[in-house]
Coordinates of C-alpha atoms and ligand atoms in Angstrom, one line a residue:
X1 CA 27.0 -0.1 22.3
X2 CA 29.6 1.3 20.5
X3 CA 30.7 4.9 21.0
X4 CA 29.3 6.8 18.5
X5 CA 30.1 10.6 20.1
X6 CA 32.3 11.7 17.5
X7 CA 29.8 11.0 14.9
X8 CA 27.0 12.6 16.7
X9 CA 29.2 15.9 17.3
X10 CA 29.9 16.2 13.7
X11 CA 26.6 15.7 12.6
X12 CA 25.8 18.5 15.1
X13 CA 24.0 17.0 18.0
X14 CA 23.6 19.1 21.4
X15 CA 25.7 15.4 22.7
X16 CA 24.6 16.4 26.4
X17 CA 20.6 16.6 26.4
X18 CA 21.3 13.7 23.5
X19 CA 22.9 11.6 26.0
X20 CA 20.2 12.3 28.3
X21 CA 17.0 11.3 25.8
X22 CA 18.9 7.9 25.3
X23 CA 19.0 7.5 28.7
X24 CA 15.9 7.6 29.1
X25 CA 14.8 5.8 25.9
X26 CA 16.9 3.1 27.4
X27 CA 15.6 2.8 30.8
X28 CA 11.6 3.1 29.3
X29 CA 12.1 0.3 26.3
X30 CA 13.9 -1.8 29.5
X31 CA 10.8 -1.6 31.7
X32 CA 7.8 -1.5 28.6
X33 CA 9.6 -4.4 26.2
X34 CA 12.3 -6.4 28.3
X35 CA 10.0 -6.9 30.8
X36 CA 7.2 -8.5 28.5
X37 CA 7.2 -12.8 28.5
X38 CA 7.0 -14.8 26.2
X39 CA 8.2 -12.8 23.2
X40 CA 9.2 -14.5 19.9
X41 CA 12.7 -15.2 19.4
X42 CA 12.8 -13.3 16.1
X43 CA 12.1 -9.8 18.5
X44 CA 16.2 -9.8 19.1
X45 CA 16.6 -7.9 15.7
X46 CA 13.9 -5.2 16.7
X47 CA 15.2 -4.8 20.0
X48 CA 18.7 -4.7 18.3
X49 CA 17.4 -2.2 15.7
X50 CA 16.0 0.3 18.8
X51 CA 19.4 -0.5 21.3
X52 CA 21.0 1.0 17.7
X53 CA 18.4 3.4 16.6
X54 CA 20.6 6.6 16.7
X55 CA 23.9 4.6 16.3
X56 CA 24.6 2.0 13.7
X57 CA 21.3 2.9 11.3
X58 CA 22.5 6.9 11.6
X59 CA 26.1 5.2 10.8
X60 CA 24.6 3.7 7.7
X61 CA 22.5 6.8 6.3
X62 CA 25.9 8.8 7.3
X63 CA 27.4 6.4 5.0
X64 CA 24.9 6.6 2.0
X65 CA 25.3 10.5 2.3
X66 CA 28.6 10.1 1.8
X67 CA 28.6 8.2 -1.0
X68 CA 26.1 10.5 -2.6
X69 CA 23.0 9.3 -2.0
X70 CA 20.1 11.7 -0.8
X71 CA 18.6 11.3 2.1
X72 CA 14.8 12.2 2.3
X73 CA 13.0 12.9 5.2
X74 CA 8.9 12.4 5.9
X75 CA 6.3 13.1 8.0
X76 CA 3.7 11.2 6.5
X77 CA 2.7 8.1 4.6
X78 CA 1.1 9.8 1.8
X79 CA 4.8 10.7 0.5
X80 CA 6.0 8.5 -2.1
X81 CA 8.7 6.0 -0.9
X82 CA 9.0 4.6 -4.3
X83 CA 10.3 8.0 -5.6
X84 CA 12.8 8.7 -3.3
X85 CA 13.9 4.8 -3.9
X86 CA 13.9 5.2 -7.7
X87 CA 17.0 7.9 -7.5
X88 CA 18.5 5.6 -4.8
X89 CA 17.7 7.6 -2.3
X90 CA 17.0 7.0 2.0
X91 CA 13.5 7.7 2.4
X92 CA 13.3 8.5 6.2
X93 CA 11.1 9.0 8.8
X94 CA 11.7 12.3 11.6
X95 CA 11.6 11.9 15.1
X96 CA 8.0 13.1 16.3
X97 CA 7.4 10.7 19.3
X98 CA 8.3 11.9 22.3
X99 CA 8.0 14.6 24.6
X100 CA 11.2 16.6 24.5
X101 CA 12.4 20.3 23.2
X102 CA 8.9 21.7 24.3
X103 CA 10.0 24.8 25.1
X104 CA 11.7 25.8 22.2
X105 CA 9.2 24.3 20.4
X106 CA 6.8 26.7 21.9
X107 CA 8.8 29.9 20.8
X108 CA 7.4 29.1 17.5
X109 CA 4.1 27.2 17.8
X110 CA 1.5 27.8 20.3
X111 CA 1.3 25.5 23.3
X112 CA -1.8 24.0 22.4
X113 CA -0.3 22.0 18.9
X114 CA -0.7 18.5 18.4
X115 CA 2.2 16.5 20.8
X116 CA 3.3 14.9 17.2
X117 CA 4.1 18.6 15.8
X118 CA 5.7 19.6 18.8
X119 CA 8.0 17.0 19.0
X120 CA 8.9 17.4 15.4
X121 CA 10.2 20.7 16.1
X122 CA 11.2 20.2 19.2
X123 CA 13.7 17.7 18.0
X124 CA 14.8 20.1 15.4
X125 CA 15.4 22.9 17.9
X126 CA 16.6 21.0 20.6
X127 CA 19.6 19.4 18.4
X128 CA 18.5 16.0 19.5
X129 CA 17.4 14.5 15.9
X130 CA 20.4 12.6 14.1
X131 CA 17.7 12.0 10.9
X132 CA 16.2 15.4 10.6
X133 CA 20.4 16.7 10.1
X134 CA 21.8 14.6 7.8
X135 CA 18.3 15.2 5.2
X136 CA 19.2 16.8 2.1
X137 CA 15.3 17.2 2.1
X138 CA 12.3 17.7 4.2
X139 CA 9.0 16.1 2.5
X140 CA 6.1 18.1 3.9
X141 CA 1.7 17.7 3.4
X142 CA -0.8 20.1 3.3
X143 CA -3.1 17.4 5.4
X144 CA -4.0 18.8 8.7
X145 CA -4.0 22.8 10.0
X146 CA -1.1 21.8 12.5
X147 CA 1.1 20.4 10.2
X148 CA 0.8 22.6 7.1
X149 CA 1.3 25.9 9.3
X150 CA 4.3 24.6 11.2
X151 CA 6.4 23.1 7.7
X152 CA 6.2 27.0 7.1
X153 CA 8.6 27.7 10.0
X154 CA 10.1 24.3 9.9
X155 CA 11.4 25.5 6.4
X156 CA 12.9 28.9 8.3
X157 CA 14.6 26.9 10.2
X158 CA 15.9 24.3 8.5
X159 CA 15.8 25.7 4.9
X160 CA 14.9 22.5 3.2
X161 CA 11.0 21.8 3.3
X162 CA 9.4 20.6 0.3
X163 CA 5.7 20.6 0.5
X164 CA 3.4 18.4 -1.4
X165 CA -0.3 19.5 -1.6
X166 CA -2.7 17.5 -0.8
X167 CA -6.2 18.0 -1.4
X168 CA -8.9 17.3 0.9
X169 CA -11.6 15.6 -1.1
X170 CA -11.4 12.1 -3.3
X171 CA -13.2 13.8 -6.7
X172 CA -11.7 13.5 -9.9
X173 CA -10.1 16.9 -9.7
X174 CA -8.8 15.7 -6.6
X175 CA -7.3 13.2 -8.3
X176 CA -5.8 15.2 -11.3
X177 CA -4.1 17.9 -8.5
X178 CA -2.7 14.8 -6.8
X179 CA -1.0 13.5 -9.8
X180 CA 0.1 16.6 -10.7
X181 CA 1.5 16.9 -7.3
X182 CA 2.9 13.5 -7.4
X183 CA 4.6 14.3 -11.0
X184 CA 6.2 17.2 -9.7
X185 CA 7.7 15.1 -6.7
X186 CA 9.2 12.9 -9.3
X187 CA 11.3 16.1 -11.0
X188 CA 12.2 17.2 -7.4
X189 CA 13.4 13.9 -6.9
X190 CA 15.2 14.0 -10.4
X191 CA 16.9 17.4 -9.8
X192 CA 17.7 16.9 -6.2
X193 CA 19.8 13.6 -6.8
X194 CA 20.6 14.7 -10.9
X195 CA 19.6 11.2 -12.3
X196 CA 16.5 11.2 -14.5
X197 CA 14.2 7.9 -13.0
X198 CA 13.7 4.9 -16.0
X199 CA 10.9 2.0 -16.0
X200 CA 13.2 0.0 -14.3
X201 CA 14.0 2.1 -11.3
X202 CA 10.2 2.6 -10.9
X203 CA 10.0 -1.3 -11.2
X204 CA 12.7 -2.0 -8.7
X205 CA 11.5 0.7 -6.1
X206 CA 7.8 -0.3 -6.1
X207 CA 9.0 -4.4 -5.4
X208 CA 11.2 -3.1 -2.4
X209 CA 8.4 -1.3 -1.2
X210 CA 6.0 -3.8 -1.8
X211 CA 7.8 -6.0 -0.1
X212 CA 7.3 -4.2 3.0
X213 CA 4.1 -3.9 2.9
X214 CA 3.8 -8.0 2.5
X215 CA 5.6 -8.6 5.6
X216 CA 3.7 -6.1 7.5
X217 CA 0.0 -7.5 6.0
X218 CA 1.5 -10.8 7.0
X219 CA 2.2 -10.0 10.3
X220 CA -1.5 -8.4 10.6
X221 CA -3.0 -11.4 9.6
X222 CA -1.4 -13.6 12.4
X223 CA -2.6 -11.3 14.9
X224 CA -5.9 -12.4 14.1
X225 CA -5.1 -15.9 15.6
X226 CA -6.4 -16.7 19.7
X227 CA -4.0 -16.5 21.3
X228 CA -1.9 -14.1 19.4
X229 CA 1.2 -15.1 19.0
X230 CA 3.1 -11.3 19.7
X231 CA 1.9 -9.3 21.7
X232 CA 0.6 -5.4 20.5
X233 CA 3.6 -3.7 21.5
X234 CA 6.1 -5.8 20.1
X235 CA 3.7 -5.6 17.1
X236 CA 3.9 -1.6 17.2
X237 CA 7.6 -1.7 17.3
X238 CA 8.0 -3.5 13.9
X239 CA 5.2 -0.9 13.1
X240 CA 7.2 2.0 14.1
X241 CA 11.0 0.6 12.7
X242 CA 9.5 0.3 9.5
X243 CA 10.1 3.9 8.6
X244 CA 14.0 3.9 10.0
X245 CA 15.1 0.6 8.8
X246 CA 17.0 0.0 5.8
X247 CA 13.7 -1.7 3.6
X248 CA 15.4 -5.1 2.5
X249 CA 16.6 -6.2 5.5
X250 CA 13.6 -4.9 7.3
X251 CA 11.3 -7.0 5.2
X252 CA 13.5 -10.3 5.6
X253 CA 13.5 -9.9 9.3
X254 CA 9.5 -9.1 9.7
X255 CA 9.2 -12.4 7.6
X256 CA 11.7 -14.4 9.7
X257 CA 9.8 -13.1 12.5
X258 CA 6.3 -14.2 10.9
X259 CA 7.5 -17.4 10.0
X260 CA 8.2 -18.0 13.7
X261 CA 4.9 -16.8 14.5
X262 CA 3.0 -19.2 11.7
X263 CA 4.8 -21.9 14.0
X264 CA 3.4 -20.2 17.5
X265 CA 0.4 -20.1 15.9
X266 CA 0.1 -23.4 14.5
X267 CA 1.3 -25.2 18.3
X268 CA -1.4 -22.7 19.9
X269 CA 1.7 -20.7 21.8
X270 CA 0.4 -16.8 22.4
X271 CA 1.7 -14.1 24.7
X272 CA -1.0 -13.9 26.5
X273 CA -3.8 -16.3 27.1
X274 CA -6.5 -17.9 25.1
X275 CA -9.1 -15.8 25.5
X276 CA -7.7 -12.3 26.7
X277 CA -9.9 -9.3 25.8
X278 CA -8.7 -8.4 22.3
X279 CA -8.7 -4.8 21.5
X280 CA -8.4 -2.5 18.5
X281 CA -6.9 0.8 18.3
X282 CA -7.5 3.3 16.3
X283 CA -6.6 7.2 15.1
X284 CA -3.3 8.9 15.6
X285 CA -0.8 7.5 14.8
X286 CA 2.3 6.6 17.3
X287 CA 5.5 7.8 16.1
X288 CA 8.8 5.9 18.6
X289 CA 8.6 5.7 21.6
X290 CA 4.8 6.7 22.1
X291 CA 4.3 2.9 24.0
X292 CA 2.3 4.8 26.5
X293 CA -1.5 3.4 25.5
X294 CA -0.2 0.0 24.3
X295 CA 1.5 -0.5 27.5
X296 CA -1.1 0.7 29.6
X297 CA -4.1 -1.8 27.7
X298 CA -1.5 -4.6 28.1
X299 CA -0.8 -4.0 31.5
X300 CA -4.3 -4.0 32.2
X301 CA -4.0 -7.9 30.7
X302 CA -5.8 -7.1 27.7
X303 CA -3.9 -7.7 23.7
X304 CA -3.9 -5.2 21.4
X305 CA -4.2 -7.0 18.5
X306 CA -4.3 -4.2 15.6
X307 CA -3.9 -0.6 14.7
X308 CA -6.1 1.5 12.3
X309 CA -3.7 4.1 12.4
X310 CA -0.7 5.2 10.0
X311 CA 1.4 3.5 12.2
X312 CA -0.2 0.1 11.6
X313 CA -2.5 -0.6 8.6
X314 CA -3.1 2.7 6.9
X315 CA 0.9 2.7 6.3
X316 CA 0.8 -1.3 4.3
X317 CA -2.5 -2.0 3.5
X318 CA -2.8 -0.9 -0.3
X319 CA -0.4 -2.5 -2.0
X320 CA 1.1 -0.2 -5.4
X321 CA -0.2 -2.8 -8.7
X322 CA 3.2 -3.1 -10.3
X323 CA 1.5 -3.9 -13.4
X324 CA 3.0 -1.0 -15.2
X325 CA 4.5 -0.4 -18.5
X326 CA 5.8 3.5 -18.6
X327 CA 6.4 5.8 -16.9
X328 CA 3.1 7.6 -16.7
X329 CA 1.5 4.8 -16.0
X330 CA 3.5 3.9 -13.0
X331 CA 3.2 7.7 -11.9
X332 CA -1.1 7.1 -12.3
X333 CA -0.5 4.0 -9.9
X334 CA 1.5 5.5 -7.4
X335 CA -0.7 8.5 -7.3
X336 CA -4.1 6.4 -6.9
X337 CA -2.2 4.4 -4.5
X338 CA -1.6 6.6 -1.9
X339 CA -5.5 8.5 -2.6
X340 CA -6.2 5.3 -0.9
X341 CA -5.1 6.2 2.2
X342 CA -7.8 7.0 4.5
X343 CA -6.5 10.0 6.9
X344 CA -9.4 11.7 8.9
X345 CA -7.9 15.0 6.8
X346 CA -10.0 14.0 4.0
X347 CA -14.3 14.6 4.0
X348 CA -16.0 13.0 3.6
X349 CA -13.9 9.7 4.7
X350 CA -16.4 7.1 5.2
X351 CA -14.1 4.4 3.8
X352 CA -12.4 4.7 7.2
X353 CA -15.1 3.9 9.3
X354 CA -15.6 0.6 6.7
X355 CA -12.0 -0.3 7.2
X356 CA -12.2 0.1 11.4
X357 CA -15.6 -2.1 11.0
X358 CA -13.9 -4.3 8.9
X359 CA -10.7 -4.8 10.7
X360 CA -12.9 -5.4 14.3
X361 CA -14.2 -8.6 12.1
X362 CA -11.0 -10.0 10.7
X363 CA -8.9 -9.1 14.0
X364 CA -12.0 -10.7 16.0
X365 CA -11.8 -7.4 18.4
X366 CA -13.7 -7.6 21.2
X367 CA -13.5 -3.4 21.2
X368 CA -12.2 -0.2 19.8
X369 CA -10.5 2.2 21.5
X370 CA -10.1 5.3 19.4
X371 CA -6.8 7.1 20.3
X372 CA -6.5 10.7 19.2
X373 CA -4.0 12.7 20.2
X374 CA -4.9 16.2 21.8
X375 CA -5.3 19.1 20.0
X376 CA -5.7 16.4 16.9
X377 CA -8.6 18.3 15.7
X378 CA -9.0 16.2 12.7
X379 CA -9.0 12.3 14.6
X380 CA -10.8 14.1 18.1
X381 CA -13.5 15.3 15.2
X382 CA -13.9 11.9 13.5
X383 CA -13.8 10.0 17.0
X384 CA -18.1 11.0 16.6
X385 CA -18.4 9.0 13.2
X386 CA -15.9 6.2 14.1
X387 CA -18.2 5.4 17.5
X388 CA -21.6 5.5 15.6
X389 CA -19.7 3.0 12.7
X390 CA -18.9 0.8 15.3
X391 CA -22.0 -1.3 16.7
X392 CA -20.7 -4.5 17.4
X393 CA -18.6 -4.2 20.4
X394 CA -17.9 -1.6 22.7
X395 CA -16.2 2.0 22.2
X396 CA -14.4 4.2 24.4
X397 CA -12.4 7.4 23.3
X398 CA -8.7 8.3 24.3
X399 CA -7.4 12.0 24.1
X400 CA -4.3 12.0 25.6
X401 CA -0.3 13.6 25.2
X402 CA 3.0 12.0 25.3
X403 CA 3.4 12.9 28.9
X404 CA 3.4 10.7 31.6
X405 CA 0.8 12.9 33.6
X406 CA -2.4 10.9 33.2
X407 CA -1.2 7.8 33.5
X408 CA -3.2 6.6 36.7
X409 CA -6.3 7.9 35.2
X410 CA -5.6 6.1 31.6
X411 CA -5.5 3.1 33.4
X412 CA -8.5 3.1 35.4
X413 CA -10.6 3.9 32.2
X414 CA -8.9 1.1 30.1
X415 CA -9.4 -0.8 33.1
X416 CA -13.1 0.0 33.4
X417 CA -12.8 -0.6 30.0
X418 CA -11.6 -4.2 29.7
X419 CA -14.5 -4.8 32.5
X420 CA -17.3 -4.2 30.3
X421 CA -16.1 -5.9 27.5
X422 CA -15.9 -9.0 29.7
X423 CA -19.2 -8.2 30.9
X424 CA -20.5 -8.9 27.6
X425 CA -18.9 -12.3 27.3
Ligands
BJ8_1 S1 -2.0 10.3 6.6 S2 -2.7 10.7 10.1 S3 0.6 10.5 8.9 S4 -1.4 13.4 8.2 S5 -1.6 13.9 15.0 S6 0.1 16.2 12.9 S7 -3.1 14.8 11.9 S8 -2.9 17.2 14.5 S9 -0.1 12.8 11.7 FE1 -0.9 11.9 9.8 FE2 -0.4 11.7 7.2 FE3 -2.9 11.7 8.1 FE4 -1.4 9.7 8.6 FE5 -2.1 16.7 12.5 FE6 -3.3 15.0 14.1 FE7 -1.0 16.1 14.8 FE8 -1.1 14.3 12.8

């Protein structure tokens, strides 16, 4: 790897503990990914893209920044990609996925916050996220409790938190607030970057974006195949790039990699074999490097083969209808696009127990295993709906952190698990 110190000290990095989390980022994505057989060829790229994930990529945004560009940071997929690509801007996702800065995290929030909204701020505090200091602007969501309280004291800190309100119900003055909302993001995006967005910058972002999403649906669909042809972590890791990588070359490279598995799939190669217990997840979503319950189910010999989560198909599978002919209208798409998003913030949200049901079916899931990280009220509250909607296969519910501390016993209730599913067979 090149040495990319310098860089890191000027964009303000505390370069010791940051030396230290790649360390260990190294040493984990060596024993979780290197060690997996059998992976597609076409993985090089992603292992490239993590080997270089707060090197070259920070190199490139550094870049862009430079050149003007504005450089957009998010939290959530209900933020408009499209609009932050219409000024030519980096749209960004933070660092929220592992277990570091705790302690100064918890000078602000109270110990028992969501692991994702700890790490968000621990990051921050701890001078260990690249992304979060070279945004010229923080994209915040009034979705969950955690999240909206802690954007207040993210913006004391970093002075550049823009919030976007989102409401909790799917009426039709839901709606109207949410286009709103989304029109007002458009004239932040205008003012921030000081270029007014045309029909054909809406036109060109919503293809990029699009194009994204294809790949991603493509790569979905080929888990369905027995054996699948990748296995669910390397799956997760394309999941997870998506919102670091630069989009075009992103979306070539998840193609090259689905044309190669079309080919597995077609000579009946798979990581695993025929037959292993498939399993869905589903819930929180797992920001980089959170591996931990992938690894664990896989381990167990068991293939994750989807993920109802943000991180997985909540994130690609609505595509925007870029049938539109001003303006407005594209602003009406974008906004109805992203309503369709079914995060357990909303109530009633029904149409996410249709989509785990109906992903159990396409995936051929053999069982669901809902993942909610603790002190996720919203996903730990929903786990009771998502296990009645389920009847078909089994269910078992996951609360767990991003420490290491449970490990053993994670394993021996997967593994349990995995037993009672084969049980059935
Ligand atoms: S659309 S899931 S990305 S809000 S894990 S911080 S919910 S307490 S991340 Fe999310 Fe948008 Fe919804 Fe998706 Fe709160 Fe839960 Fe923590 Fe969470």
């Amino acid at each position: 790897m090149k040495d990319y110190t310098k860089m890191w000290e000027n964009i303000g990095l505390n370069l010791d503990a940051h030396a230290g989390l790649l360390g260990v980022l190294t040493d984990a994505y060596k024993s979780i990914y290197l060690s997996q057989k059998n992976r597609p060829k076409a993985m090089e790229y992603f292992d490239f893209v993590i080997s270089e994930v707060h090197g070259q990529r920070i190199e490139e945004i550094y870049e862009a920044k430079k050149n003007k560009r504005k450089i957009v940071g998010t939290f959530c997929v209900y933020v408009p990609e499209e609009l932050v690509l219409a000024v030519d801007g980096v749209c960004v996702g933070l660092c929220a996925g592992a277990e570091v800065g705790s302690a100064e995290a918890e000078r602000f929030i109270p110990r028992n916050t969501c692991a994702l909204i700890k790490a968000f701020m621990g990051f921050k505090l701890a001078g260990l996220c690249p992304y979060v200091e070279l945004t010229d602007l923080i994209v915040g969501e009034t979705t969950c409790d955690g999240k909206k309280k802690a954007y207040e004291i993210f913006n004391e800190i970093t002075k550049k938190v823009y919030v976007m309100e989102l409401p909790n119900m799917k009426s039709e003055e839901d709606r109207k607030l949410w286009l709103g909302e989304v029109k007002k993001f458009k004239n932040k995006m205008e003012a921030l970057s000081g270029r007014k967005i045309t029909l054909d910058d809406l036109k060109k972002a919503a293809s990029i974006v699009n194009g994204k999403r294809k790949a991603l649906q493509r790569l979905s669909r080929l888990r369905a195949a027995d054996p699948s042809p990748i296995s669910g972590l390397d799956a997760l890791l394309v999941n997870q790039i998506v919102f670091y990588d630069d989009p075009l070359r992103f979306t070539e490279m998840t193609n090259k990699l689905c044309d190669e598995l079309e080919e597995r799939v077609r000579q009946g190669i798979g990581v695993a074999e025929k037959g292993s217990t498939r399993i869905l997840i589903s819930g929180s979503p797992m920001a980089i490097p959170n591996w931990k319950l992938h690894s664990i189910i896989e381990g167990s010999g068991a293939v994750v083969v989807g993920e109802e989560s943000c991180v997985g198909e909540r994130n690609h599978r609505n595509l925007l209808d870029e049938n539109f002919s001003s303006i407005d209208e594209a602003l009406e798409k974008i906004a109805s696009r992203y309503l369709g998003i079914n995060c357990a913030c909303f109530t009633p949200n029904d149409e996410r127990m249709d989509d785990i049901k109906s992903l159990v079916k396409s995936l051929h899931a053999q069982g669901v295993i809902h993942y909610s990280i603790q002190f996720c009220t919203p996903y730990m509250m929903e786990a009771y709906k998502a296990e009645k909607a389920v009847t078909d296969v089994p269910f078992m519910r996951i609360e767990t952190d991003y420490s290491m501390e449970d490990l053993g016993q994670l394993k021996n209730r997967v593994e349990a698990f995995i037993e009672v599913i084969k049980g059935r067979a």
